[in-house]
Amino acid sequence: MPQRGATVEYRGVCKRYADGTVALDDLSLTVPAGAICALVGPSGGGKTTALKCVNRLIEATSGTVLIDGRDVRDGDVVALRRRIGYVIQQVGLFPHYTTAQNVATVPELLGWESGRVHARVTELLDLVGLDPARYAARYPAQLSGGERQRVGVARALAAEPPVMLMDEPFAAVDPIVRERLQDEFLQIHDRIGMTVLFVTHDVDEAIKVGDRIALIRGGKLVQYGPPDELLARPADAFVREFVGLDRWRKRLDVLAAAGLLDRPR
């Protein structure tokens, strides 16, 4: 599959606040183009801060974030955000816009002609499993929580961003809907190939969706690598405890999903 994502690199990124709080401490890692990197760790550990440094909703105190080798601080911040998809837990749809209007927001801001916008909206609603004939004219209040999340994903994809940021995107829905959304998101990623940074507090979700996992604690990167690496070779006692005592079962699931293990069900 051709990759349409962009490489995201953190080089010594720090975030310190005026009261002395250190939210990020010398974060360095590289997310390859087209990969899904799950940012996981304890609450308050720096995951969301790291995410928001990419689209400059939070400005790093020092260090550099690069997208395909270009410093995110170079150029206009509004233009930067329009080429980065962003999905949050509460979706943030405009309540007075229809589903179609919500999805069309960024392409219209970018000046796409109306026919192209309409075609893109229709394509994306199909992609996230919402029949355009049924859902395009509905308002957010007329949608279920899972449907609103789908619209949020469609809106984030609308302008064909090379990078998507997702902050606890499925945490507000029930477990059955959440698992379905995870599966559909992975299918969408397989088709589109964008680079994704995915914040979650749930290590099982991180293992399921992530090609790579960045475990962050107290603003520091504790371990970074493929899920199997964290499960098989945790860096320290904290990682072992965080991934859980059942990490070997999780590792078997990872190997089975990758086709590396013929595991009976």
Tab-separated table of C-alpha atoms in Angstrom:
chain	number	residue	atom	x	y	z
A	1	MET	CA	0.000	0.000	0.000
A	2	PRO	CA	1.452	3.411	-0.895
A	3	GLN	CA	2.070	5.508	2.184
A	4	ARG	CA	0.600	8.985	2.179
A	5	GLY	CA	1.631	9.827	5.705
A	6	ALA	CA	4.474	12.029	6.910
A	7	THR	CA	7.318	11.326	9.313
A	8	VAL	CA	6.833	12.990	12.716
A	9	GLU	CA	9.929	13.553	14.834
A	10	TYR	CA	10.388	14.911	18.347
A	11	ARG	CA	13.884	16.193	19.079
A	12	GLY	CA	14.547	16.948	22.735
A	13	VAL	CA	11.082	18.459	23.259
A	14	CYS	CA	10.493	20.045	26.670
A	15	LYS	CA	7.487	21.861	28.079
A	16	ARG	CA	7.869	23.798	31.307
A	17	TYR	CA	5.244	26.090	32.769
A	18	ALA	CA	5.796	29.304	34.719
A	19	ASP	CA	4.989	27.588	38.038
A	20	GLY	CA	7.834	25.134	37.457
A	21	THR	CA	5.705	22.214	36.307
A	22	VAL	CA	7.503	20.047	33.763
A	23	ALA	CA	4.992	18.452	31.383
A	24	LEU	CA	7.555	17.094	28.899
A	25	ASP	CA	11.210	16.403	29.618
A	26	ASP	CA	13.547	15.886	26.641
A	27	LEU	CA	11.138	13.835	24.551
A	28	SER	CA	12.834	12.345	21.489
A	29	LEU	CA	11.271	9.789	19.154
A	30	THR	CA	10.456	9.308	15.479
A	31	VAL	CA	7.143	8.066	14.081
A	32	PRO	CA	7.677	6.697	10.552
A	33	ALA	CA	5.394	7.788	7.731
A	34	GLY	CA	2.185	5.783	7.708
A	35	ALA	CA	2.632	4.338	11.222
A	36	ILE	CA	0.220	4.510	14.152
A	37	CYS	CA	2.009	5.552	17.339
A	38	ALA	CA	-0.006	5.038	20.513
A	39	LEU	CA	0.973	7.435	23.303
A	40	VAL	CA	0.146	5.740	26.580
A	41	GLY	CA	0.945	6.205	30.249
A	42	PRO	CA	-0.474	7.360	33.590
A	43	SER	CA	-2.824	10.335	33.763
A	44	GLY	CA	-0.908	13.599	33.751
A	45	GLY	CA	2.164	11.914	32.290
A	46	GLY	CA	2.499	14.181	29.255
A	47	LYS	CA	0.704	12.252	26.487
A	48	THR	CA	-1.717	14.995	25.450
A	49	THR	CA	0.955	17.657	25.836
A	50	ALA	CA	3.159	15.730	23.406
A	51	LEU	CA	0.250	15.422	20.981
A	52	LYS	CA	-0.618	19.137	21.096
A	53	CYS	CA	2.977	20.161	20.480
A	54	VAL	CA	2.566	18.767	16.949
A	55	ASN	CA	-0.222	21.161	15.947
A	56	ARG	CA	1.023	23.872	18.318
A	57	LEU	CA	-2.027	23.973	20.527
A	58	ILE	CA	0.773	23.820	23.090
A	59	GLU	CA	4.077	25.502	22.277
A	60	ALA	CA	7.179	23.581	23.338
A	61	THR	CA	9.516	25.456	25.677
A	62	SER	CA	12.525	23.973	23.907
A	63	GLY	CA	13.353	21.286	21.397
A	64	THR	CA	11.801	20.741	17.998
A	65	VAL	CA	8.882	18.888	16.432
A	66	LEU	CA	9.303	18.166	12.726
A	67	ILE	CA	6.890	16.901	10.071
A	68	ASP	CA	8.789	15.455	7.131
A	69	GLY	CA	11.863	17.312	8.333
A	70	ARG	CA	10.185	20.707	8.610
A	71	ASP	CA	9.929	22.463	11.976
A	72	VAL	CA	6.256	22.952	12.860
A	73	ARG	CA	7.152	26.487	14.011
A	74	ASP	CA	8.080	27.463	10.479
A	75	GLY	CA	5.146	29.130	8.793
A	76	ASP	CA	1.618	30.069	9.791
A	77	VAL	CA	0.064	28.109	12.667
A	78	VAL	CA	-3.432	28.193	11.137
A	79	ALA	CA	-2.131	26.707	7.887
A	80	LEU	CA	-0.310	24.036	9.924
A	81	ARG	CA	-3.493	23.013	11.736
A	82	ARG	CA	-5.498	22.810	8.532
A	83	ARG	CA	-3.167	20.121	7.211
A	84	ILE	CA	-3.235	18.058	10.418
A	85	GLY	CA	-6.325	16.003	11.289
A	86	TYR	CA	-7.453	16.302	14.911
A	87	VAL	CA	-9.967	14.078	16.711
A	88	ILE	CA	-10.805	14.504	20.399
A	89	GLN	CA	-12.898	12.554	22.895
A	90	GLN	CA	-15.912	14.877	22.822
A	91	VAL	CA	-15.682	15.264	19.021
A	92	GLY	CA	-16.362	19.032	18.989
A	93	LEU	CA	-18.798	19.044	16.075
A	94	PHE	CA	-20.508	22.341	15.304
A	95	PRO	CA	-24.053	21.790	16.630
A	96	HIS	CA	-25.675	24.153	14.110
A	97	TYR	CA	-23.983	22.413	11.138
A	98	THR	CA	-25.294	19.275	9.484
A	99	THR	CA	-23.115	16.201	9.237
A	100	ALA	CA	-22.148	17.154	5.679
A	101	GLN	CA	-21.351	20.734	6.677
A	102	ASN	CA	-19.183	19.547	9.574
A	103	VAL	CA	-17.181	17.239	7.317
A	104	ALA	CA	-16.825	19.981	4.692
A	105	THR	CA	-15.447	22.577	7.123
A	106	VAL	CA	-11.721	22.411	6.344
A	107	PRO	CA	-11.975	21.820	2.580
A	108	GLU	CA	-14.207	24.896	2.340
A	109	LEU	CA	-11.717	26.930	4.394
A	110	LEU	CA	-9.035	25.782	1.958
A	111	GLY	CA	-11.093	27.077	-0.942
A	112	TRP	CA	-12.033	23.785	-2.595
A	113	GLU	CA	-14.700	24.166	-5.284
A	114	SER	CA	-18.167	22.938	-4.300
A	115	GLY	CA	-18.257	19.846	-6.513
A	116	ARG	CA	-14.983	18.587	-5.086
A	117	VAL	CA	-16.204	19.253	-1.525
A	118	HIS	CA	-19.455	17.380	-2.110
A	119	ALA	CA	-17.644	14.400	-3.619
A	120	ARG	CA	-15.199	14.290	-0.703
A	121	VAL	CA	-17.980	14.469	1.909
A	122	THR	CA	-19.855	11.621	0.215
A	123	GLU	CA	-16.678	9.532	-0.032
A	124	LEU	CA	-15.812	10.015	3.620
A	125	LEU	CA	-19.275	9.316	4.997
A	126	ASP	CA	-19.208	6.047	3.066
A	127	LEU	CA	-15.726	5.357	4.400
A	128	VAL	CA	-16.778	5.711	8.067
A	129	GLY	CA	-19.936	3.658	7.548
A	130	LEU	CA	-22.559	6.430	7.467
A	131	ASP	CA	-24.892	6.304	4.466
A	132	PRO	CA	-24.770	9.837	2.985
A	133	ALA	CA	-28.423	9.618	1.944
A	134	ARG	CA	-29.420	9.020	5.565
A	135	TYR	CA	-26.865	11.015	7.532
A	136	ALA	CA	-25.651	13.988	5.468
A	137	ALA	CA	-28.527	16.255	6.515
A	138	ARG	CA	-28.640	15.223	10.185
A	139	TYR	CA	-27.420	17.473	12.968
A	140	PRO	CA	-25.106	16.258	15.767
A	141	ALA	CA	-27.995	16.149	18.257
A	142	GLN	CA	-29.674	13.589	15.992
A	143	LEU	CA	-26.694	11.218	16.099
A	144	SER	CA	-25.599	8.621	18.637
A	145	GLY	CA	-22.255	8.972	20.403
A	146	GLY	CA	-20.643	6.435	18.087
A	147	GLU	CA	-22.043	8.174	15.019
A	148	ARG	CA	-20.693	11.532	16.205
A	149	GLN	CA	-17.262	9.971	16.611
A	150	ARG	CA	-17.438	8.669	13.035
A	151	VAL	CA	-18.307	12.152	11.793
A	152	GLY	CA	-15.364	13.510	13.784
A	153	VAL	CA	-13.016	11.052	12.085
A	154	ALA	CA	-14.480	11.931	8.665
A	155	ARG	CA	-14.005	15.643	9.329
A	156	ALA	CA	-10.391	15.085	10.395
A	157	LEU	CA	-9.735	13.193	7.150
A	158	ALA	CA	-11.520	15.657	4.883
A	159	ALA	CA	-8.532	17.627	3.617
A	160	GLU	CA	-6.426	14.458	3.145
A	161	PRO	CA	-3.997	15.239	5.998
A	162	PRO	CA	-0.678	13.379	6.108
A	163	VAL	CA	-0.845	13.406	9.929
A	164	MET	CA	-3.766	12.748	12.244
A	165	LEU	CA	-3.794	13.444	15.989
A	166	MET	CA	-6.297	11.490	18.084
A	167	ASP	CA	-6.792	12.268	21.780
A	168	GLU	CA	-8.785	9.527	23.565
A	169	PRO	CA	-11.106	9.450	20.527
A	170	PHE	CA	-13.224	6.465	21.587
A	171	ALA	CA	-13.158	6.809	25.372
A	172	ALA	CA	-16.663	8.287	25.688
A	173	VAL	CA	-18.539	5.410	24.024
A	174	ASP	CA	-19.538	2.050	25.456
A	175	PRO	CA	-17.104	-0.892	25.177
A	176	ILE	CA	-18.918	-2.665	22.316
A	177	VAL	CA	-19.123	0.492	20.184
A	178	ARG	CA	-15.539	1.336	21.120
A	179	GLU	CA	-14.233	-1.992	19.834
A	180	ARG	CA	-16.193	-1.566	16.600
A	181	LEU	CA	-14.808	1.950	16.120
A	182	GLN	CA	-11.266	0.699	16.726
A	183	ASP	CA	-11.712	-1.999	14.086
A	184	GLU	CA	-13.174	0.441	11.565
A	185	PHE	CA	-10.437	2.975	12.256
A	186	LEU	CA	-7.769	0.340	11.540
A	187	GLN	CA	-9.516	-0.533	8.266
A	188	ILE	CA	-9.582	3.155	7.302
A	189	HIS	CA	-5.905	3.468	8.121
A	190	ASP	CA	-5.094	0.446	5.964
A	191	ARG	CA	-6.799	2.158	3.028
A	192	ILE	CA	-5.415	5.674	3.525
A	193	GLY	CA	-2.027	5.200	5.201
A	194	MET	CA	-1.826	8.491	7.132
A	195	THR	CA	0.525	8.854	10.104
A	196	VAL	CA	-1.398	8.740	13.390
A	197	LEU	CA	-0.507	9.786	16.924
A	198	PHE	CA	-3.118	8.196	19.173
A	199	VAL	CA	-3.388	9.134	22.866
A	200	THR	CA	-5.001	6.568	25.139
A	201	HIS	CA	-4.888	5.666	28.827
A	202	ASP	CA	-5.845	2.075	27.960
A	203	VAL	CA	-2.853	-0.173	27.319
A	204	ASP	CA	-5.045	-2.802	25.630
A	205	GLU	CA	-6.253	-0.180	23.142
A	206	ALA	CA	-2.660	0.946	22.587
A	207	ILE	CA	-1.579	-2.625	21.854
A	208	LYS	CA	-4.492	-3.158	19.474
A	209	VAL	CA	-4.209	0.009	17.391
A	210	GLY	CA	-0.520	0.891	17.610
A	211	ASP	CA	2.266	-0.153	15.269
A	212	ARG	CA	4.457	1.478	17.901
A	213	ILE	CA	3.842	2.391	21.522
A	214	ALA	CA	5.423	5.330	23.339
A	215	LEU	CA	5.069	4.867	27.099
A	216	ILE	CA	5.401	8.258	28.782
A	217	ARG	CA	5.615	8.867	32.525
A	218	GLY	CA	6.262	12.154	34.288
A	219	GLY	CA	6.979	13.804	30.953
A	220	LYS	CA	9.737	11.330	30.127
A	221	LEU	CA	9.773	8.610	27.492
A	222	VAL	CA	10.123	5.319	29.366
A	223	GLN	CA	10.046	2.932	26.389
A	224	TYR	CA	9.269	3.168	22.678
A	225	GLY	CA	8.855	0.357	20.209
A	226	PRO	CA	6.462	-2.150	18.634
A	227	PRO	CA	3.834	-3.638	20.987
A	228	ASP	CA	5.544	-7.026	20.955
A	229	GLU	CA	8.773	-5.449	22.174
A	230	LEU	CA	7.117	-3.817	25.195
A	231	LEU	CA	5.326	-7.048	26.049
A	232	ALA	CA	8.352	-9.320	25.611
A	233	ARG	CA	11.094	-7.003	26.876
A	234	PRO	CA	9.684	-4.342	29.216
A	235	ALA	CA	12.375	-1.779	30.034
A	236	ASP	CA	11.784	-1.803	33.794
A	237	ALA	CA	9.406	-2.762	36.594
A	238	PHE	CA	7.100	0.162	35.825
A	239	VAL	CA	6.608	-1.009	32.228
A	240	ARG	CA	6.029	-4.592	33.381
A	241	GLU	CA	3.370	-3.425	35.838
A	242	PHE	CA	1.769	-1.028	33.387
A	243	VAL	CA	1.337	-3.565	30.568
A	244	GLY	CA	-0.046	-6.012	33.130
A	245	LEU	CA	0.623	-9.436	34.518
A	246	ASP	CA	-1.247	-10.937	31.570
A	247	ARG	CA	1.206	-9.410	29.078
A	248	TRP	CA	2.063	-12.849	27.681
A	249	ARG	CA	-1.580	-13.383	26.653
A	250	LYS	CA	-1.535	-9.926	25.070
A	251	ARG	CA	1.708	-10.798	23.287
A	252	LEU	CA	0.134	-13.945	21.838
A	253	ASP	CA	-2.766	-11.835	20.587
A	254	VAL	CA	-0.330	-9.413	18.928
A	255	LEU	CA	1.550	-12.254	17.242
A	256	ALA	CA	-1.698	-13.895	16.125
A	257	ALA	CA	-3.033	-10.639	14.693
A	258	ALA	CA	0.222	-10.192	12.764
A	259	GLY	CA	-0.111	-13.689	11.317
A	260	LEU	CA	3.035	-14.845	13.113
A	261	LEU	CA	1.283	-17.421	15.239
A	262	ASP	CA	-1.276	-20.088	14.391
A	263	ARG	CA	-3.289	-19.727	17.539
A	264	PRO	CA	-6.433	-21.848	18.052
A	265	ARG	CA	-9.542	-19.876	19.042
